[in-house]
mmCIF file of C-alpha atoms in Angstrom:
data_model
loop_
_atom_site.group_PDB
_atom_site.id
_atom_site.type_symbol
_atom_site.label_atom_id
_atom_site.label_comp_id
_atom_site.label_asym_id
_atom_site.label_seq_id
_atom_site.Cartn_x
_atom_site.Cartn_y
_atom_site.Cartn_z
ATOM 1 C CA MET A 1 -0.162 0.057 0.262
ATOM 2 C CA ASN A 2 1.465 3.554 -1.130
ATOM 3 C CA THR A 3 1.050 6.457 1.165
ATOM 4 C CA ASP A 4 2.036 9.606 -0.169
ATOM 5 C CA PHE A 5 3.230 11.514 3.033
ATOM 6 C CA ASP A 6 3.680 15.521 2.816
ATOM 7 C CA PHE A 7 6.729 16.452 4.845
ATOM 8 C CA GLY A 8 6.981 19.473 4.251
ATOM 9 C CA LYS A 9 3.473 19.821 5.978
ATOM 10 C CA SER A 10 4.240 18.091 8.428
ATOM 11 C CA PHE A 11 7.264 19.543 9.495
ATOM 12 C CA ALA A 12 4.990 23.195 9.506
ATOM 13 C CA ASP A 13 2.933 21.657 11.518
ATOM 14 C CA MET A 14 5.378 20.478 14.211
ATOM 15 C CA VAL A 15 6.695 23.548 14.353
ATOM 16 C CA PHE A 16 3.360 25.223 14.897
ATOM 17 C CA ILE A 17 2.469 22.958 17.749
ATOM 18 C CA SER A 18 6.404 23.687 19.387
ATOM 19 C CA ARG A 19 6.164 27.294 19.070
ATOM 20 C CA ALA A 20 2.422 27.155 20.723
ATOM 21 C CA SER A 21 3.293 25.444 23.580
ATOM 22 C CA TYR A 22 6.428 27.047 24.606
ATOM 23 C CA LEU A 23 4.596 29.968 24.603
ATOM 24 C CA ALA A 24 1.837 28.296 26.419
ATOM 25 C CA ARG A 25 4.569 27.341 28.943
ATOM 26 C CA GLY A 26 6.392 30.735 29.153
ATOM 27 C CA ASN A 27 3.045 32.559 29.962
ATOM 28 C CA ALA A 28 4.325 35.120 27.464
ATOM 29 C CA ILE A 29 1.064 37.035 26.070
ATOM 30 C CA GLU A 30 2.311 39.657 24.609
ATOM 31 C CA ASP A 31 4.496 37.421 21.840
ATOM 32 C CA ALA A 32 1.226 34.813 21.824
ATOM 33 C CA GLN A 33 -0.882 37.792 20.795
ATOM 34 C CA GLY A 34 1.710 38.405 17.973
ATOM 35 C CA PHE A 35 1.900 34.547 16.906
ATOM 36 C CA VAL A 36 -2.264 34.636 16.715
ATOM 37 C CA ARG A 37 -1.667 37.540 14.398
ATOM 38 C CA GLU A 38 0.503 35.568 12.743
ATOM 39 C CA THR A 39 -1.550 32.415 12.071
ATOM 40 C CA SER A 40 -4.799 34.259 11.364
ATOM 41 C CA ALA A 41 -3.138 36.630 8.724
ATOM 42 C CA GLY A 42 -1.777 33.399 6.841
ATOM 43 C CA LYS A 43 -5.145 31.367 7.011
ATOM 44 C CA ASN A 44 -6.839 31.097 3.581
ATOM 45 C CA ARG A 45 -9.684 33.337 3.219
ATOM 46 C CA LYS A 46 -11.260 33.619 -0.463
ATOM 47 C CA ASN A 47 -13.937 36.057 -1.650
ATOM 48 C CA PHE A 48 -15.966 35.071 -4.503
ATOM 49 C CA ILE A 49 -14.258 38.270 -6.943
ATOM 50 C CA LEU A 50 -11.166 36.632 -6.340
ATOM 51 C CA LYS A 51 -11.985 33.088 -7.104
ATOM 52 C CA ASN A 52 -10.903 33.076 -10.858
ATOM 53 C CA MET A 53 -8.088 34.854 -10.332
ATOM 54 C CA LYS A 54 -4.353 33.959 -10.679
ATOM 55 C CA LEU A 55 -2.857 37.313 -8.845
ATOM 56 C CA LYS A 56 -0.466 35.228 -6.349
ATOM 57 C CA ASN A 57 0.150 38.485 -4.228
ATOM 58 C CA PRO A 58 -1.879 38.105 -1.368
ATOM 59 C CA LEU A 59 -1.611 41.816 -0.511
ATOM 60 C CA ILE A 60 -2.634 42.652 -4.065
ATOM 61 C CA GLN A 61 -5.649 40.158 -3.373
ATOM 62 C CA LYS A 62 -6.297 42.052 -0.061
ATOM 63 C CA ASN A 63 -6.229 45.722 -1.780
ATOM 64 C CA LEU A 64 -8.766 44.470 -4.785
ATOM 65 C CA ILE A 65 -10.975 43.163 -1.726
ATOM 66 C CA THR A 66 -11.078 46.462 -0.082
ATOM 67 C CA PHE A 67 -11.639 48.374 -3.315
ATOM 68 C CA SER A 68 -15.026 45.856 -3.854
ATOM 69 C CA ARG A 69 -15.850 46.824 -0.524
ATOM 70 C CA ILE A 70 -15.624 50.449 -0.402
ATOM 71 C CA ASN A 71 -18.234 52.859 -1.860
ATOM 72 C CA LEU A 72 -16.703 54.241 -5.432
ATOM 73 C CA THR A 73 -20.368 56.300 -6.098
ATOM 74 C CA ILE A 74 -18.282 59.459 -6.145
ATOM 75 C CA SER A 75 -15.614 58.219 -8.282
ATOM 76 C CA VAL A 76 -17.922 56.609 -11.165
ATOM 77 C CA TYR A 77 -20.034 60.333 -11.057
ATOM 78 C CA ILE A 78 -16.698 62.174 -11.199
ATOM 79 C CA PHE A 79 -15.659 59.805 -14.473
ATOM 80 C CA VAL A 80 -18.978 60.595 -16.245
ATOM 81 C CA ILE A 81 -18.675 63.955 -15.980
ATOM 82 C CA PHE A 82 -14.962 63.754 -17.333
ATOM 83 C CA ILE A 83 -16.209 61.990 -20.125
ATOM 84 C CA ALA A 84 -19.128 63.786 -20.986
ATOM 85 C CA VAL A 85 -16.990 66.973 -20.665
ATOM 86 C CA ILE A 86 -14.201 65.320 -23.141
ATOM 87 C CA VAL A 87 -17.139 64.368 -25.424
ATOM 88 C CA LEU A 88 -18.616 67.687 -25.430
ATOM 89 C CA TYR A 89 -15.479 69.830 -26.182
ATOM 90 C CA LYS A 90 -14.218 67.069 -28.841
ATOM 91 C CA PHE A 91 -17.492 67.522 -30.994
ATOM 92 C CA GLU A 92 -19.221 70.750 -30.476
ATOM 93 C CA LEU A 93 -21.993 69.368 -29.933
ATOM 94 C CA PHE A 94 -23.665 72.785 -28.799
ATOM 95 C CA GLU A 95 -22.510 76.198 -29.872
ATOM 96 C CA PHE A 96 -21.406 77.500 -26.643
ATOM 97 C CA VAL A 97 -18.627 75.114 -26.885
ATOM 98 C CA LYS A 98 -17.639 76.689 -29.790
ATOM 99 C CA THR A 99 -17.790 80.318 -27.796
ATOM 100 C CA ILE A 100 -15.673 78.781 -25.106
ATOM 101 C CA LYS A 101 -13.357 77.272 -27.394
ATOM 102 C CA GLU A 102 -12.967 81.301 -29.267
ATOM 103 C CA LEU A 103 -12.272 82.288 -25.874
ATOM 104 C CA GLY A 104 -9.236 80.209 -25.065
ATOM 105 C CA ILE A 105 -10.841 78.409 -21.875
ATOM 106 C CA GLY A 106 -11.635 75.092 -23.623
ATOM 107 C CA ALA A 107 -8.687 73.185 -22.911
ATOM 108 C CA PRO A 108 -8.206 74.765 -19.241
ATOM 109 C CA ILE A 109 -12.179 73.594 -18.423
ATOM 110 C CA VAL A 110 -11.246 69.810 -19.897
ATOM 111 C CA ALA A 111 -8.029 69.696 -18.433
ATOM 112 C CA LEU A 112 -9.988 70.681 -14.698
ATOM 113 C CA HIS A 113 -12.105 67.895 -15.165
ATOM 114 C CA GLN A 114 -9.415 64.904 -16.232
ATOM 115 C CA ALA A 115 -7.370 66.725 -13.377
ATOM 116 C CA LEU A 116 -10.349 66.019 -10.606
ATOM 117 C CA PHE A 117 -10.540 61.999 -11.936
ATOM 118 C CA ILE A 118 -6.745 61.499 -11.632
ATOM 119 C CA ASN A 119 -6.662 63.079 -8.447
ATOM 120 C CA ASN A 120 -9.752 61.177 -7.265
ATOM 121 C CA ILE A 121 -7.954 57.942 -8.281
ATOM 122 C CA ILE A 122 -4.661 59.077 -6.563
ATOM 123 C CA ASP A 123 -6.462 60.114 -3.519
ATOM 124 C CA LEU A 124 -8.357 56.418 -3.439
ATOM 125 C CA MET A 125 -5.154 54.615 -3.657
ATOM 126 C CA ALA A 126 -2.959 56.842 -1.124
ATOM 127 C CA ASN A 127 -5.984 56.737 1.302
ATOM 128 C CA GLN A 128 -6.461 52.868 1.243
ATOM 129 C CA LYS A 129 -2.766 52.668 1.517
ATOM 130 C CA ASN A 130 -3.036 54.787 4.762
ATOM 131 C CA LEU A 131 -5.892 53.120 5.981
ATOM 132 C CA LEU A 132 -4.063 49.729 5.615
ATOM 133 C CA VAL A 133 -0.658 51.406 7.505
ATOM 134 C CA GLU A 134 -2.738 52.098 10.456
ATOM 135 C CA LYS A 135 -4.547 49.039 10.842
ATOM 136 C CA SER A 136 -0.837 47.534 10.913
ATOM 137 C CA LYS A 137 0.418 49.863 13.500
ATOM 138 C CA GLU A 138 -3.377 48.721 15.797
ATOM 139 C CA GLY A 139 -2.193 45.064 15.363
ATOM 140 C CA LEU A 140 -2.678 43.420 11.730
ATOM 141 C CA TYR A 141 0.190 41.278 10.833
ATOM 142 C CA LEU A 142 1.809 42.437 7.730
ATOM 143 C CA PRO A 143 4.983 40.820 6.857
ATOM 144 C CA TYR A 144 5.336 43.693 3.846
ATOM 145 C CA LYS A 145 7.543 46.506 4.357
ATOM 146 C CA LYS A 146 6.435 49.829 3.157
ATOM 147 C CA HIS A 147 7.779 49.774 -0.251
ATOM 148 C CA GLU A 148 6.032 46.698 -1.119
ATOM 149 C CA ILE A 149 3.026 48.042 0.165
ATOM 150 C CA ASN A 150 3.331 50.933 -2.139
ATOM 151 C CA LYS A 151 4.341 48.934 -4.875
ATOM 152 C CA SER A 152 0.944 46.738 -4.807
ATOM 153 C CA PHE A 153 -1.040 49.949 -5.112
ATOM 154 C CA MET A 154 0.817 51.021 -8.133
ATOM 155 C CA VAL A 155 -0.214 47.999 -9.515
ATOM 156 C CA LEU A 156 -3.721 48.326 -9.449
ATOM 157 C CA GLY A 157 -3.467 52.500 -10.093
ATOM 158 C CA VAL A 158 -1.013 52.634 -12.759
ATOM 159 C CA PRO A 159 -3.428 50.551 -15.299
ATOM 160 C CA ILE A 160 -6.265 52.621 -14.713
ATOM 161 C CA LEU A 161 -4.004 56.031 -14.971
ATOM 162 C CA LEU A 162 -2.868 53.864 -18.053
ATOM 163 C CA ILE A 163 -6.532 53.335 -19.461
ATOM 164 C CA ALA A 164 -7.336 57.271 -18.857
ATOM 165 C CA THR A 165 -4.257 58.626 -20.224
ATOM 166 C CA LEU A 166 -4.290 56.365 -23.381
ATOM 167 C CA MET A 167 -8.502 57.020 -24.160
ATOM 168 C CA VAL A 168 -7.648 60.773 -23.857
ATOM 169 C CA GLY A 169 -4.441 61.252 -25.843
ATOM 170 C CA ILE A 170 -5.856 58.705 -28.913
ATOM 171 C CA LEU A 171 -8.798 61.045 -28.738
ATOM 172 C CA PHE A 172 -6.870 63.956 -29.120
ATOM 173 C CA GLN A 173 -4.465 63.189 -31.620
ATOM 174 C CA LYS A 174 -1.367 63.026 -29.017
ATOM 175 C CA PRO A 175 1.804 61.364 -30.396
ATOM 176 C CA ILE A 176 3.059 58.616 -28.378
ATOM 177 C CA TRP A 177 5.700 60.291 -26.760
ATOM 178 C CA ILE A 178 3.439 62.706 -25.118
ATOM 179 C CA ILE A 179 1.171 60.056 -23.972
ATOM 180 C CA GLY A 180 4.074 57.940 -22.662
ATOM 181 C CA ILE A 181 5.295 61.433 -20.555
ATOM 182 C CA GLY A 182 1.936 61.576 -19.604
ATOM 183 C CA LEU A 183 1.881 58.377 -17.956
ATOM 184 C CA LEU A 184 4.548 58.968 -16.675
ATOM 185 C CA PHE A 185 3.896 61.572 -14.844
ATOM 186 C CA TYR A 186 0.729 60.141 -13.498
ATOM 187 C CA SER A 187 2.745 57.542 -12.046
ATOM 188 C CA ILE A 188 5.476 59.763 -10.540
ATOM 189 C CA ILE A 189 2.545 61.482 -8.640
ATOM 190 C CA LEU A 190 1.195 58.230 -8.125
ATOM 191 C CA LEU A 191 4.196 57.007 -6.176
ATOM 192 C CA ILE A 192 4.866 60.362 -4.235
ATOM 193 C CA SER A 193 1.455 60.442 -2.866
ATOM 194 C CA LEU A 194 1.708 56.743 -1.701
ATOM 195 C CA SER A 195 5.414 57.875 -0.136
ATOM 196 C CA PHE A 196 4.480 60.642 1.729
ATOM 197 C CA GLU A 197 1.833 59.497 3.984
ATOM 198 C CA LYS A 198 2.589 62.087 6.676
ATOM 199 C CA LYS A 199 2.269 64.877 4.508
ATOM 200 C CA LYS A 200 -1.287 63.571 2.462
ATOM 201 C CA ASP A 201 -3.502 65.939 4.958
ATOM 202 C CA SER A 202 -1.647 69.106 4.501
ATOM 203 C CA ASP A 203 -3.484 71.597 2.339
ATOM 204 C CA PHE A 204 -0.100 72.811 0.583
ATOM 205 C CA PHE A 205 1.126 69.342 -0.302
ATOM 206 C CA ARG A 206 -2.666 68.671 -1.612
ATOM 207 C CA THR A 207 -2.376 71.687 -3.479
ATOM 208 C CA ILE A 208 0.940 71.420 -5.156
ATOM 209 C CA ILE A 209 -0.193 67.710 -6.497
ATOM 210 C CA TYR A 210 -3.581 68.685 -7.612
ATOM 211 C CA PHE A 211 -1.656 71.304 -9.715
ATOM 212 C CA ALA A 212 1.317 69.111 -11.095
ATOM 213 C CA ILE A 213 -1.893 66.598 -11.772
ATOM 214 C CA PHE A 214 -3.077 69.600 -13.587
ATOM 215 C CA GLY A 215 -0.324 70.362 -15.887
ATOM 216 C CA VAL A 216 -0.104 66.766 -16.917
ATOM 217 C CA SER A 217 -3.742 66.932 -18.177
ATOM 218 C CA TYR A 218 -3.282 70.430 -19.522
ATOM 219 C CA LEU A 219 -0.094 68.882 -21.669
ATOM 220 C CA LEU A 220 -2.143 66.068 -22.838
ATOM 221 C CA ILE A 221 -5.340 68.205 -24.406
ATOM 222 C CA LYS A 222 -3.808 71.272 -25.213
#
């Protein structure tokens, strides 16, 4: 009779039992709590939206689950307005659009709405990242360094920025190098926003970030 023996699993189980017994005998409450957090974090929790996903990074999976639970109504509303403004400007569906263009304020208005949309995306990423860091300080076990956390949000944010940049760049017939520069600058701004969480509530910092986004948006439209 052949029996398959999983040495790796057996060794892991023995390590678990040994460590649990040691902590119990030593009455090390703080270490035991940390052990419980590690064990809980290692459990396989599946969400229905991830059943068919092959993303192996659990941090990215956690971020996807988080975004699936938050209210994105405002983001959708901003996106719809952004698309409507672009269509009105590009195809001149109403007479007042021609007047706005003649006055030279059409491009800044479109850039303003694009900047609002991009800024909203970057804010969502930065806010969720900061929330995750705060939870880790309160006891959530995260076996990741800060740059790894930032990278996980970049993986989610950059594709959205790419789609928005391509959409505007193609619609306004911009050369590929302009589109590439726009995406690069948007990505840098996202990385800066993720890296300096302590400054996220600073009005000056937020203003600088927004004007940087507006500048890139204007470059793609003008």
